[in-house]
Coordinates of C-alpha atoms in Angstrom, one line a residue:
M1 CA -9.9 14.3 -22.0
E2 CA -13.3 15.1 -20.8
K3 CA -14.8 12.2 -22.5
R4 CA -12.5 9.6 -20.5
E5 CA -14.6 7.6 -18.0
D6 CA -11.5 7.5 -15.7
W7 CA -11.0 11.2 -15.5
R8 CA -14.8 11.8 -14.8
S9 CA -14.7 9.4 -11.9
I10 CA -11.9 11.2 -10.0
L11 CA -12.5 15.0 -11.1
P12 CA -15.1 15.7 -8.4
Y13 CA -12.5 14.6 -5.8
L14 CA -9.7 16.7 -7.2
P15 CA -9.1 20.6 -6.6
V16 CA -8.3 21.4 -10.2
L17 CA -11.0 22.7 -12.5
M18 CA -11.9 22.1 -16.2
R19 CA -12.5 24.3 -19.1
S20 CA -12.7 22.3 -22.2
P21 CA -10.3 21.0 -23.3
S22 CA -7.8 22.0 -20.6
L23 CA -7.4 21.7 -16.8
F24 CA -6.6 25.0 -14.9
W25 CA -6.4 26.7 -11.6
P26 CA -8.7 29.8 -11.0
S27 CA -6.8 33.0 -11.1
Q28 CA -7.0 33.8 -7.4
V29 CA -5.3 30.2 -6.8
V30 CA -2.6 31.1 -9.1
E31 CA -2.1 34.4 -7.4
T32 CA -1.8 32.8 -4.0
L33 CA 0.5 30.1 -5.2
R34 CA 2.8 32.6 -6.7
E35 CA 2.7 34.6 -3.4
I36 CA 3.9 31.3 -1.7
G37 CA 6.5 31.0 -4.4
S38 CA 7.8 34.3 -3.7
G39 CA 8.7 33.7 -0.1
R40 CA 6.2 36.1 1.3
V41 CA 4.5 33.5 3.4
D42 CA 7.1 33.1 6.2
S43 CA 5.2 31.7 9.4
G44 CA 2.8 29.1 10.2
Q45 CA 0.1 31.6 10.9
L46 CA 0.6 33.2 7.3
L47 CA 0.7 29.6 5.9
Y48 CA -2.8 28.8 7.2
I49 CA -4.0 32.2 5.8
A50 CA -2.7 31.1 2.5
I51 CA -4.5 27.7 2.9
T52 CA -7.8 29.6 3.7
E53 CA -7.5 31.8 0.6
L54 CA -6.6 28.9 -1.5
R55 CA -9.7 26.9 -0.3
N56 CA -12.1 30.1 -0.7
S57 CA -10.9 30.3 -4.4
L58 CA -11.7 26.8 -4.9
S59 CA -15.2 27.2 -3.3
L60 CA -14.2 24.9 -0.2
S61 CA -15.2 27.1 2.5
S62 CA -18.5 25.3 2.9
E63 CA -16.4 22.2 3.9
P64 CA -14.8 23.4 7.2
L65 CA -11.4 21.9 8.3
A66 CA -10.6 20.5 11.8
P67 CA -11.2 23.4 14.3
S68 CA -7.6 23.3 15.6
A69 CA -6.0 22.9 12.2
A70 CA -4.9 26.7 12.2
H71 CA -3.4 26.3 15.8
G72 CA -1.7 23.0 14.7
Y73 CA 0.1 24.6 11.6
A74 CA 1.2 27.6 13.8
L75 CA 2.5 25.5 16.6
F76 CA 4.5 23.3 14.3
F77 CA 6.2 26.0 12.1
D78 CA 6.4 28.7 14.7
E79 CA 7.3 26.9 17.7
L80 CA 8.5 23.4 17.2
I81 CA 11.0 23.8 14.5
S82 CA 14.3 25.6 14.9
R83 CA 14.8 29.1 13.5
E84 CA 17.3 27.7 10.8
E85 CA 14.7 24.8 9.7
C86 CA 12.0 27.6 9.7
R87 CA 14.1 29.7 7.3
K88 CA 14.8 26.8 5.0
W89 CA 11.3 25.7 4.9
F90 CA 9.7 29.2 4.1
E91 CA 12.5 30.4 1.8
E92 CA 13.5 27.2 0.0
V93 CA 10.8 24.2 0.5
L94 CA 7.4 26.0 0.5
P95 CA 8.2 28.2 -2.6
A96 CA 9.2 25.1 -4.4
L97 CA 5.9 23.2 -3.4
G98 CA 4.0 26.2 -4.6
D99 CA 5.8 26.1 -8.1
L100 CA 5.0 22.3 -8.3
L101 CA 1.5 22.9 -7.5
L102 CA 1.2 25.3 -10.3
R103 CA 2.1 22.6 -12.6
L104 CA -0.4 20.0 -11.3
P105 CA -3.0 20.8 -14.3
S106 CA -0.3 20.1 -16.9
L107 CA 1.0 17.1 -14.9
L108 CA -2.5 15.6 -14.9
E109 CA -3.1 16.2 -18.6
A110 CA 0.1 14.6 -19.4
H111 CA -0.8 11.6 -17.2
Y112 CA -4.0 10.9 -19.2
E113 CA -2.4 11.5 -22.5
N114 CA -0.2 8.6 -21.8
A115 CA -2.2 6.6 -19.2
D116 CA -3.3 3.5 -21.5
M117 CA -1.1 1.3 -23.7
V118 CA -2.4 -1.0 -26.5
I119 CA -1.7 -4.6 -25.5
D120 CA -3.1 -6.7 -28.5
G121 CA -3.8 -6.4 -32.2
E122 CA -7.5 -5.8 -31.5
G123 CA -6.8 -2.6 -29.7
A124 CA -7.7 -3.8 -26.2
T125 CA -6.1 -1.6 -23.4
I126 CA -5.4 -2.0 -19.9
R127 CA -6.4 1.2 -18.2
T128 CA -3.7 2.8 -15.9
G129 CA -5.1 6.3 -15.5
L130 CA -5.9 7.9 -12.1
R131 CA -9.4 6.9 -11.3
M132 CA -11.8 5.6 -8.6
L133 CA -10.7 1.9 -8.1
D134 CA -14.1 0.9 -6.7
S135 CA -14.7 -2.1 -4.6
Q136 CA -15.2 -5.3 -6.6
E137 CA -13.5 -3.7 -9.6
P138 CA -10.0 -5.0 -10.0
G139 CA -7.7 -2.5 -11.9
I140 CA -4.5 -0.8 -11.6
V141 CA -3.2 2.9 -11.5
F142 CA 0.3 4.0 -12.4
L143 CA 1.4 7.5 -11.1
T144 CA 4.6 9.2 -11.5
Q145 CA 6.4 10.2 -8.3
E146 CA 6.3 13.9 -9.5
L147 CA 2.5 13.6 -9.9
I148 CA 2.2 12.1 -6.5
A149 CA 4.3 14.7 -4.9
A150 CA 2.0 17.4 -6.4
L151 CA -1.1 15.6 -5.1
L152 CA 0.6 15.4 -1.6
V153 CA 1.1 19.2 -1.7
C154 CA -2.8 19.4 -2.2
S155 CA -3.2 17.3 1.0
F156 CA -0.7 19.5 2.9
L157 CA -2.6 22.7 1.7
C158 CA -5.9 20.9 2.5
L159 CA -7.2 21.6 -1.0
F160 CA -9.1 18.2 -1.8
P161 CA -12.8 18.4 -1.6
V162 CA -14.4 16.2 1.1
H163 CA -18.0 15.8 0.1
D164 CA -19.1 12.4 -0.8
R165 CA -15.8 10.9 0.4
Y166 CA -17.5 9.1 3.4
E167 CA -20.4 8.0 1.2
K168 CA -17.8 6.6 -1.2
Q169 CA -16.1 4.8 1.7
L170 CA -13.0 6.8 1.3
Q171 CA -10.6 8.2 3.9
P172 CA -9.9 11.8 4.4
V173 CA -6.8 12.8 2.7
N174 CA -6.1 16.5 3.7
F175 CA -3.7 17.0 6.5
D176 CA -6.0 19.3 8.6
E177 CA -6.6 16.5 11.2
L178 CA -2.8 15.6 11.4
F179 CA -2.0 19.1 12.4
A180 CA -5.1 19.6 14.5
S181 CA -4.4 16.7 16.6
L182 CA -0.9 17.9 17.3
Y183 CA -2.5 21.0 18.9
D184 CA -5.4 19.3 20.6
D185 CA -3.4 16.6 22.3
Y186 CA 0.2 17.2 21.8
S187 CA 2.5 14.1 21.7
Q188 CA 6.0 13.6 20.5
K189 CA 4.9 10.8 18.1
Q190 CA 2.6 13.1 16.5
E191 CA 5.1 15.8 16.2
N192 CA 7.5 13.1 14.6
K193 CA 5.0 11.9 12.2
I194 CA 4.7 15.5 10.8
W195 CA 8.6 15.6 10.7
C196 CA 8.6 12.6 8.2
I197 CA 6.2 14.4 6.0
I198 CA 8.2 17.8 6.2
H199 CA 11.3 15.8 5.3
Y200 CA 9.7 14.1 2.3
F201 CA 8.9 17.5 1.0
Q202 CA 12.4 18.8 1.6
R203 CA 13.7 15.9 -0.3
I204 CA 11.5 16.1 -3.3
T205 CA 12.0 19.7 -3.6
S206 CA 15.9 19.4 -3.8
N207 CA 15.7 16.3 -6.1
M208 CA 12.5 15.4 -7.8
P209 CA 12.3 11.5 -8.1
K210 CA 11.5 10.4 -11.6
G211 CA 10.1 6.9 -11.0
V212 CA 6.7 5.3 -11.1
V213 CA 4.4 3.9 -8.5
S214 CA 1.5 1.4 -9.2
F215 CA -1.7 0.9 -7.1
E216 CA -3.6 -2.2 -7.8
R217 CA -7.1 -3.4 -6.3
K218 CA -7.0 -7.2 -6.5
V219 CA -10.4 -9.2 -6.2
L220 CA -11.1 -12.7 -5.5
A221 CA -14.2 -13.4 -7.6
W222 CA -17.2 -14.6 -5.5
E223 CA -18.4 -16.8 -8.4
D224 CA -16.3 -19.3 -10.2
D225 CA -15.2 -18.8 -13.8
S226 CA -12.4 -19.8 -16.1
V227 CA -10.6 -16.7 -16.2
H228 CA -10.3 -15.2 -12.6
V229 CA -9.1 -16.8 -9.4
S230 CA -12.2 -17.2 -7.2
Y231 CA -12.8 -16.9 -3.6
P232 CA -11.8 -20.5 -2.2
D233 CA -14.0 -22.6 0.0
T234 CA -13.1 -24.8 2.9
N235 CA -12.8 -27.7 0.6
F236 CA -10.3 -26.1 -1.4
W237 CA -8.1 -25.6 1.4
S238 CA -8.8 -29.0 3.3
T239 CA -8.0 -31.0 0.1
S240 CA -5.1 -29.0 -1.0
V241 CA -1.9 -31.2 -1.7
I242 CA 0.5 -28.3 -2.3
P243 CA 3.6 -28.5 -0.2
L244 CA 4.3 -25.7 2.4
C245 CA 6.8 -23.2 1.4
R246 CA 10.1 -22.3 3.3
F247 CA 9.5 -20.5 6.7
E248 CA 12.1 -18.2 8.0
V249 CA 11.8 -17.1 11.6
Q250 CA 13.1 -13.4 12.1
S251 CA 13.4 -12.8 15.8
S252 CA 14.7 -9.3 15.3
G253 CA 14.4 -6.7 12.5
R254 CA 11.7 -5.0 10.7
I255 CA 9.7 -6.0 7.7
E256 CA 10.6 -3.0 5.7
D257 CA 14.3 -3.9 6.1
H258 CA 14.1 -7.3 4.7
S259 CA 17.3 -8.0 2.7
S260 CA 15.7 -10.1 -0.1
E261 CA 12.9 -9.3 -2.5
A262 CA 9.6 -9.9 -0.8
V263 CA 6.2 -8.8 -0.8
E264 CA 6.0 -6.6 2.5
V265 CA 2.7 -6.9 4.4
D266 CA 1.0 -3.8 5.5
F267 CA -1.2 -4.8 8.6
A268 CA -3.9 -2.5 7.1
N269 CA -7.2 -1.1 8.2
E270 CA -10.0 -1.9 5.8
Y271 CA -9.8 2.0 4.9
L272 CA -6.3 2.2 3.6
G273 CA -3.7 4.2 5.6
G274 CA -5.9 3.7 8.9
G275 CA -5.1 6.5 11.2
A276 CA -2.1 7.8 9.5
L277 CA -3.5 11.3 9.0
R278 CA -4.9 11.3 12.4
R279 CA -3.4 10.0 15.7
G280 CA -2.7 6.6 14.7
C281 CA 1.0 5.4 15.1
V282 CA 1.2 1.7 14.7
Q283 CA 2.6 -0.6 11.9
E284 CA 0.5 0.7 8.9
E285 CA 0.5 4.3 9.9
I286 CA 4.6 4.1 10.4
R287 CA 4.8 2.7 7.0
F288 CA 2.9 5.6 5.5
M289 CA 5.0 8.2 7.2
I290 CA 8.4 6.8 6.0
N291 CA 6.9 6.1 2.6
P292 CA 4.5 9.1 2.2
E293 CA 3.8 8.2 -1.4
L294 CA 1.5 5.6 0.0
I295 CA -0.8 8.4 1.3
S296 CA -1.8 9.3 -2.3
G297 CA -3.6 5.9 -2.6
M298 CA -6.0 7.1 0.1
L299 CA -7.3 9.5 -2.6
F300 CA -8.8 7.0 -4.9
L301 CA -8.9 3.5 -3.2
P302 CA -12.3 2.9 -1.2
S303 CA -12.4 0.5 1.8
M304 CA -11.5 -3.1 1.1
A305 CA -14.1 -6.0 1.0
D306 CA -13.4 -9.5 2.5
N307 CA -12.4 -10.6 -0.9
E308 CA -9.9 -7.8 -1.9
A309 CA -6.3 -6.7 -1.2
I310 CA -4.3 -3.7 -2.4
D311 CA -1.0 -4.0 -4.1
I312 CA 1.4 -1.0 -4.2
V313 CA 4.7 -1.2 -6.1
G314 CA 7.3 1.4 -6.4
V315 CA 7.1 3.8 -3.3
E316 CA 10.2 5.3 -2.2
R317 CA 11.3 5.3 1.6
F318 CA 12.5 8.9 2.7
S319 CA 12.9 8.6 6.6
S320 CA 14.6 6.6 9.2
Y321 CA 13.0 6.1 12.3
K322 CA 13.0 4.4 15.8
G323 CA 10.3 3.2 18.3
Y324 CA 6.8 2.4 17.9
A325 CA 3.3 3.9 18.8
S326 CA 4.1 6.4 21.6
S327 CA 7.7 5.9 21.3
F328 CA 7.9 6.6 17.5
R329 CA 10.5 9.0 16.5
F330 CA 11.8 10.5 13.2
S331 CA 15.4 9.7 13.3
G332 CA 16.8 11.3 9.9
D333 CA 17.1 10.9 6.3
Y334 CA 17.0 7.4 4.5
V335 CA 18.4 6.8 1.1
D336 CA 16.4 4.1 -0.7
E337 CA 18.8 2.1 -2.9
K338 CA 16.4 -0.4 -4.3
D339 CA 16.7 -1.0 -8.0
L340 CA 13.9 -0.2 -10.4
D341 CA 11.9 -2.8 -12.3
A342 CA 11.0 -2.7 -16.1
L343 CA 8.3 -0.2 -15.6
G344 CA 10.3 2.2 -13.8
R345 CA 8.9 1.2 -10.4
R346 CA 11.2 0.9 -7.2
K347 CA 11.4 -2.9 -6.2
T348 CA 9.3 -2.2 -3.1
R349 CA 6.2 -4.3 -3.1
I350 CA 3.7 -3.6 -0.3
V351 CA 0.3 -5.4 0.1
A352 CA -2.3 -4.1 2.2
I353 CA -4.6 -6.7 3.8
D354 CA -7.1 -6.0 6.7
A355 CA -7.6 -8.6 9.3
L356 CA -10.6 -9.1 11.5
C357 CA -10.9 -6.2 14.2
G358 CA -11.5 -7.4 17.7
P359 CA -12.6 -10.9 16.6
G360 CA -12.6 -12.5 20.1
M361 CA -13.7 -16.1 20.2
R362 CA -15.4 -15.9 16.7
Q363 CA -11.9 -15.9 15.0
Y364 CA -11.8 -19.7 16.0
R365 CA -14.9 -20.4 13.8
E366 CA -14.3 -22.1 10.3
K367 CA -16.1 -19.0 8.6
Y368 CA -13.8 -16.5 9.9
L369 CA -10.6 -18.7 9.5
L370 CA -11.7 -18.9 5.9
R371 CA -12.2 -15.1 5.7
E372 CA -8.7 -14.4 7.1
I373 CA -6.7 -17.2 4.9
N374 CA -8.6 -15.9 1.7
K375 CA -7.6 -12.3 2.5
A376 CA -4.0 -13.2 2.9
F377 CA -4.3 -15.5 -0.2
C378 CA -5.6 -12.5 -2.3
G379 CA -2.8 -10.2 -1.0
F380 CA -0.1 -12.7 -1.7
L381 CA -1.3 -13.5 -5.4
H382 CA 1.5 -12.6 -7.9
Q383 CA -0.4 -13.3 -11.1
S384 CA -1.9 -9.9 -11.4
P385 CA -3.4 -8.0 -14.5
C386 CA -0.2 -5.9 -14.1
Q387 CA 2.0 -9.0 -14.7
Q388 CA -0.1 -10.3 -17.4
Y389 CA 0.3 -7.0 -19.1
Q390 CA 4.0 -7.2 -18.7
K391 CA 4.0 -10.5 -20.5
I392 CA 1.9 -9.3 -23.2
L393 CA 4.0 -6.1 -23.5
H394 CA 7.1 -8.1 -24.0
E395 CA 5.5 -10.2 -26.7
N396 CA 3.9 -7.5 -28.5
F397 CA 6.7 -4.7 -28.1
D398 CA 6.3 -3.5 -31.7
A399 CA 2.4 -2.9 -31.5
A400 CA 2.7 -1.3 -28.2
S401 CA 5.7 1.1 -28.9
A402 CA 3.5 3.8 -30.3
T403 CA 2.3 4.6 -26.8
S404 CA 5.5 3.9 -25.1
T405 CA 5.4 6.8 -22.6
S406 CA 2.3 5.4 -20.8
M407 CA 4.1 5.1 -17.5
D408 CA 6.6 7.8 -18.0
T409 CA 7.0 11.6 -17.7
S410 CA 8.6 13.8 -20.4
E411 CA 11.7 13.8 -18.3
A412 CA 11.9 10.1 -17.4
S413 CA 15.3 8.6 -18.2
N414 CA 14.3 5.1 -19.5
S415 CA 14.0 4.7 -23.2
Y416 CA 11.4 2.1 -24.4
E417 CA 14.4 0.0 -25.7
E418 CA 15.7 0.0 -22.0
I419 CA 12.4 -1.0 -20.8
R420 CA 12.1 -3.8 -23.3
N421 CA 15.7 -5.0 -22.4
S422 CA 15.1 -4.9 -18.6
Q423 CA 11.8 -6.8 -19.1
N424 CA 13.8 -9.8 -20.0
D425 CA 15.4 -9.7 -16.5
Y426 CA 11.9 -9.0 -14.8
D427 CA 10.4 -12.0 -16.7
M428 CA 13.4 -14.3 -15.7
M429 CA 13.0 -13.0 -12.0
E430 CA 9.2 -13.9 -12.2
K431 CA 10.0 -17.3 -13.8
N432 CA 12.4 -18.1 -10.8
N433 CA 9.7 -16.9 -8.5
D434 CA 12.0 -15.6 -6.0
I435 CA 9.9 -13.2 -4.4
G436 CA 8.7 -14.2 -1.0
V437 CA 6.5 -12.7 1.7
A438 CA 7.8 -10.6 4.6
T439 CA 5.2 -10.3 7.4
G440 CA 4.8 -10.6 11.1
N441 CA 2.0 -10.3 13.7
W442 CA -0.8 -9.4 11.1
G443 CA -4.0 -8.7 12.9
C444 CA -2.8 -8.9 16.3
G445 CA -2.0 -6.4 18.7
A446 CA -4.7 -3.6 18.8
F447 CA -6.7 -5.8 16.4
G448 CA -6.8 -8.5 19.0
G449 CA -6.0 -11.5 16.7
D450 CA -4.5 -14.7 17.9
P451 CA -1.0 -14.5 16.7
E452 CA -0.2 -18.3 16.5
V453 CA -3.4 -18.8 14.3
K454 CA -2.5 -15.8 12.2
T455 CA 0.9 -17.1 11.7
I456 CA -0.2 -20.3 10.2
I457 CA -2.9 -18.8 8.1
Q458 CA -0.3 -16.6 6.4
W459 CA 2.0 -19.6 6.0
L460 CA -0.8 -21.5 4.2
A461 CA -1.9 -18.5 2.1
A462 CA 1.8 -17.8 0.9
S463 CA 2.3 -21.8 0.0
Q464 CA -0.9 -22.2 -2.0
K465 CA -1.3 -22.2 -5.7
V466 CA -4.1 -22.9 -8.2
L467 CA -4.1 -24.0 -11.8
L468 CA -6.3 -21.9 -14.0
H469 CA -7.3 -23.0 -17.6
V470 CA -7.7 -19.9 -19.7
E471 CA -9.2 -19.9 -23.2
K472 CA -8.7 -16.9 -25.5
S473 CA -9.8 -16.7 -29.1
Q474 CA -8.3 -19.9 -30.9
H475 CA -5.6 -20.2 -28.2
E476 CA -5.6 -22.3 -25.0
T477 CA -3.3 -21.6 -22.1
K478 CA -2.6 -23.0 -18.7
G479 CA -0.7 -21.2 -16.0
N480 CA -0.2 -21.1 -12.3
F481 CA -2.0 -18.4 -10.4
G482 CA -1.9 -17.9 -6.8
A483 CA 0.6 -17.1 -4.3
Q484 CA 2.9 -20.0 -4.2
R485 CA 5.6 -17.8 -2.7
P486 CA 9.1 -19.5 -2.3
F487 CA 9.3 -18.3 1.3
I488 CA 7.7 -16.4 4.2
A489 CA 9.9 -14.4 6.4
Y490 CA 8.1 -14.0 9.7
Y491 CA 9.1 -11.0 12.1
T492 CA 7.9 -12.0 15.5
F493 CA 8.7 -8.7 17.2
G494 CA 9.7 -10.7 20.3
L495 CA 6.3 -11.8 20.9
D496 CA 6.3 -14.4 23.8
A497 CA 3.6 -16.4 22.2
L498 CA 5.9 -17.2 19.3
Q499 CA 9.0 -18.1 21.1
N500 CA 8.9 -21.7 20.0
L501 CA 7.7 -21.0 16.5
D502 CA 10.9 -22.0 14.8
K503 CA 10.8 -25.4 16.5
V504 CA 7.2 -26.1 15.4
V505 CA 7.9 -25.0 12.1
C506 CA 10.9 -27.3 11.6
W507 CA 8.8 -30.2 12.9
I508 CA 5.9 -29.6 10.6
L509 CA 8.4 -29.4 7.6
L510 CA 10.1 -32.6 8.7
Q511 CA 6.5 -34.2 8.4
R512 CA 6.3 -33.0 4.9
W513 CA 2.8 -31.7 5.4
T514 CA 0.8 -30.2 2.8
V515 CA -1.3 -27.1 2.8
G516 CA -4.5 -29.4 3.4
D517 CA -2.8 -31.3 6.2
L518 CA -1.9 -28.1 8.3
W519 CA -5.2 -26.4 7.5
N520 CA -7.2 -29.3 8.8
M521 CA -5.1 -29.4 11.9
L522 CA -5.9 -25.6 12.4
V523 CA -9.6 -26.2 11.9
E524 CA -9.4 -29.0 14.3
Y525 CA -7.6 -27.0 17.0
S526 CA -10.1 -24.0 16.5
K527 CA -13.2 -26.2 17.1
N528 CA -11.5 -27.6 20.2
R529 CA -10.7 -23.9 21.2
S530 CA -14.4 -22.7 20.5
K531 CA -15.9 -25.5 22.6
G532 CA -13.5 -24.8 25.4
D533 CA -11.8 -28.1 25.1
T534 CA -8.4 -26.3 25.1
N535 CA -7.1 -23.1 26.1
V536 CA -3.6 -23.4 25.1
G537 CA -2.1 -21.9 22.0
F538 CA -1.9 -23.6 18.6
L539 CA 1.6 -24.3 18.8
Q540 CA 1.4 -25.9 22.1
W541 CA -1.7 -27.9 21.2
L542 CA 0.1 -29.2 18.2
L543 CA 3.4 -30.2 19.7
P544 CA 3.2 -30.2 23.6
S545 CA 6.6 -31.4 23.8
I546 CA 8.1 -28.1 22.9
Y547 CA 7.2 -26.7 26.2
D548 CA 9.0 -29.6 28.1
N549 CA 12.5 -29.4 29.1
G550 CA 13.3 -32.8 27.5
Y551 CA 12.4 -31.6 23.9
M552 CA 14.9 -32.2 21.1
M553 CA 14.8 -31.7 17.5
E554 CA 16.2 -34.7 15.8

C-alpha cells in the first residue's frame, strides 16, 4: 500500500499513521476513542477536551483551532439542544461515531485493496482510489458512504492536519470554524446548519448507508488533441449549427427537488463548498448541509481553474429545510428515495461550477462570456472517463470480474452479476440521453452576475455537442462528446428580471435558432452593453415587444 502513488498523495492530509504494511491509530487515540465509545464523554465541554486529547496524540497541537471553537461546542451541546437530545447524542450517537472512527484504518485499507479495476486486456486501469485530484489532472475517486462517514467524523473531531492545505489550494475541512462562528456571532442559520450535520450523524449511526459516491474533476484541454474535448474558442460557438435544447421555466420549486433525472448545478465557489464550514449559507452551502457527504470532497479537491468542473454522483440527502441565507432553518428528516445506478451510486448528479465573482461590466466582454460558457459546458459534459469506464466494463465483464469489488465494501449488497444486469439499464438510459440540467441563477446574487446573460449562457452550454474522432490501436471510433442535454430546467426563484423568460424562450425556439445564432446575438448585445449603447436587459433588447401590453405569442 505504501507504494501506491494515490495513497502517498493523500497521506499527509489524513490523521491516520502508517507502520508498514498497515495503517493504525496511536494507542492514545485508541484509548480516547474507546472512552468516547463508553459514554463517559457527556457534555460539550468534555467533548472538546476529548478533541484536544485526540489532537495532541496525533501531534496536531502546533496547528491551533479557531479560538472560540471550545465555546462553540459547549454552547451547542450544553445549551442549545434539549436535555433529551443531549442524552441521546452522548449515550448513543457519539459512542457509535467513536467506534466508527476506530475502524477508519481498516476502512482505508479495504478501500485501497479494491480501488482499481482492470479495463482492457493490456492491464490498463482507471484509478479510483482516494487521492489528491489536482488541478488540470482529470480523474475520479469512488468512496463508500461508510468511508465518507468516518472521514466526516474526523472533520467533526477536528483531526485533519491543516499544514500545506492553503498552499495546495484546499479548503479547511475541520469543523472548528463552524462551531466557533456559532459562538462568536450567534445566528439561527448557523445553529441550523449544525443541526443538519448532527442529524446526519444520527441517521448514519442508526442505519449506515451502503452506497457509493464518486467525485470527478473534469478538465477541458487547453490544447487541441484527438482524444479530449478541448477548451472551445469563440469561433466554435459562433459557427455552431446545433439546435437549442428544450427549455423549461420553473417559476417555483428548488433544483434539488427536480422530479426527473437531471444534472443539478451547484453554484459553486472556486473552492468547493464555499463557506459551508464557516458562515456561508446560500445555495452551495445549503446543499452541503442537506447532503453532508459533499463535504468529504473538500478534503482532496483543490480549487477549480477556468477550464474545470467537479462532478459528484451518489450523495444522499438527509435533511429537509426551509428558508435561505439568514432565514435558513433545518426542518427535519428527509428520506432520499432515489434509485441506485449500476455502480451503487444514488442517482443524484451534482456539478460544481464557479462563476465569475463580482464581474461588473467586464462580464459583457467576449473574453469573459467565453469563460462562463466554457465553464458551464465543462460542467454539463456527460461523456466522462467514468462513463467510458462503464461502457468498457460492460464489454469486458469477464476480464474485469477478478476485481469486482472495486467500488464496494465487504458488506455491500450488489453482486457483480447484479451490477452487470443493471449496467444494461444504465447504458440504455445513457443511450436515450434523458438526463437534463436543473439550474437557476448561477453566478448571480452575491456573485453579481447578470441573470439574463447567465440564463442564455447555460442554455447554450447544455445544448452544445462536439464530434470527436478517437483512434485506439487498430480500431477507430467516433462518438458524440459534450453536453447535448435534452432539456434545461431553469428555476427562476421569482427573480423579477426573468419574469418574461418563458415568452422569450418560446419565441427563440419558434425561430429555430441554433446555438451559434443565439451566441452571436448574445455577443452583439454584450458589445452594445459594454459601449453604453443599451442599458436594458438581454431579454428586452432581443424582444422589446414582451414589455408592451400588446404582446401576444402566436
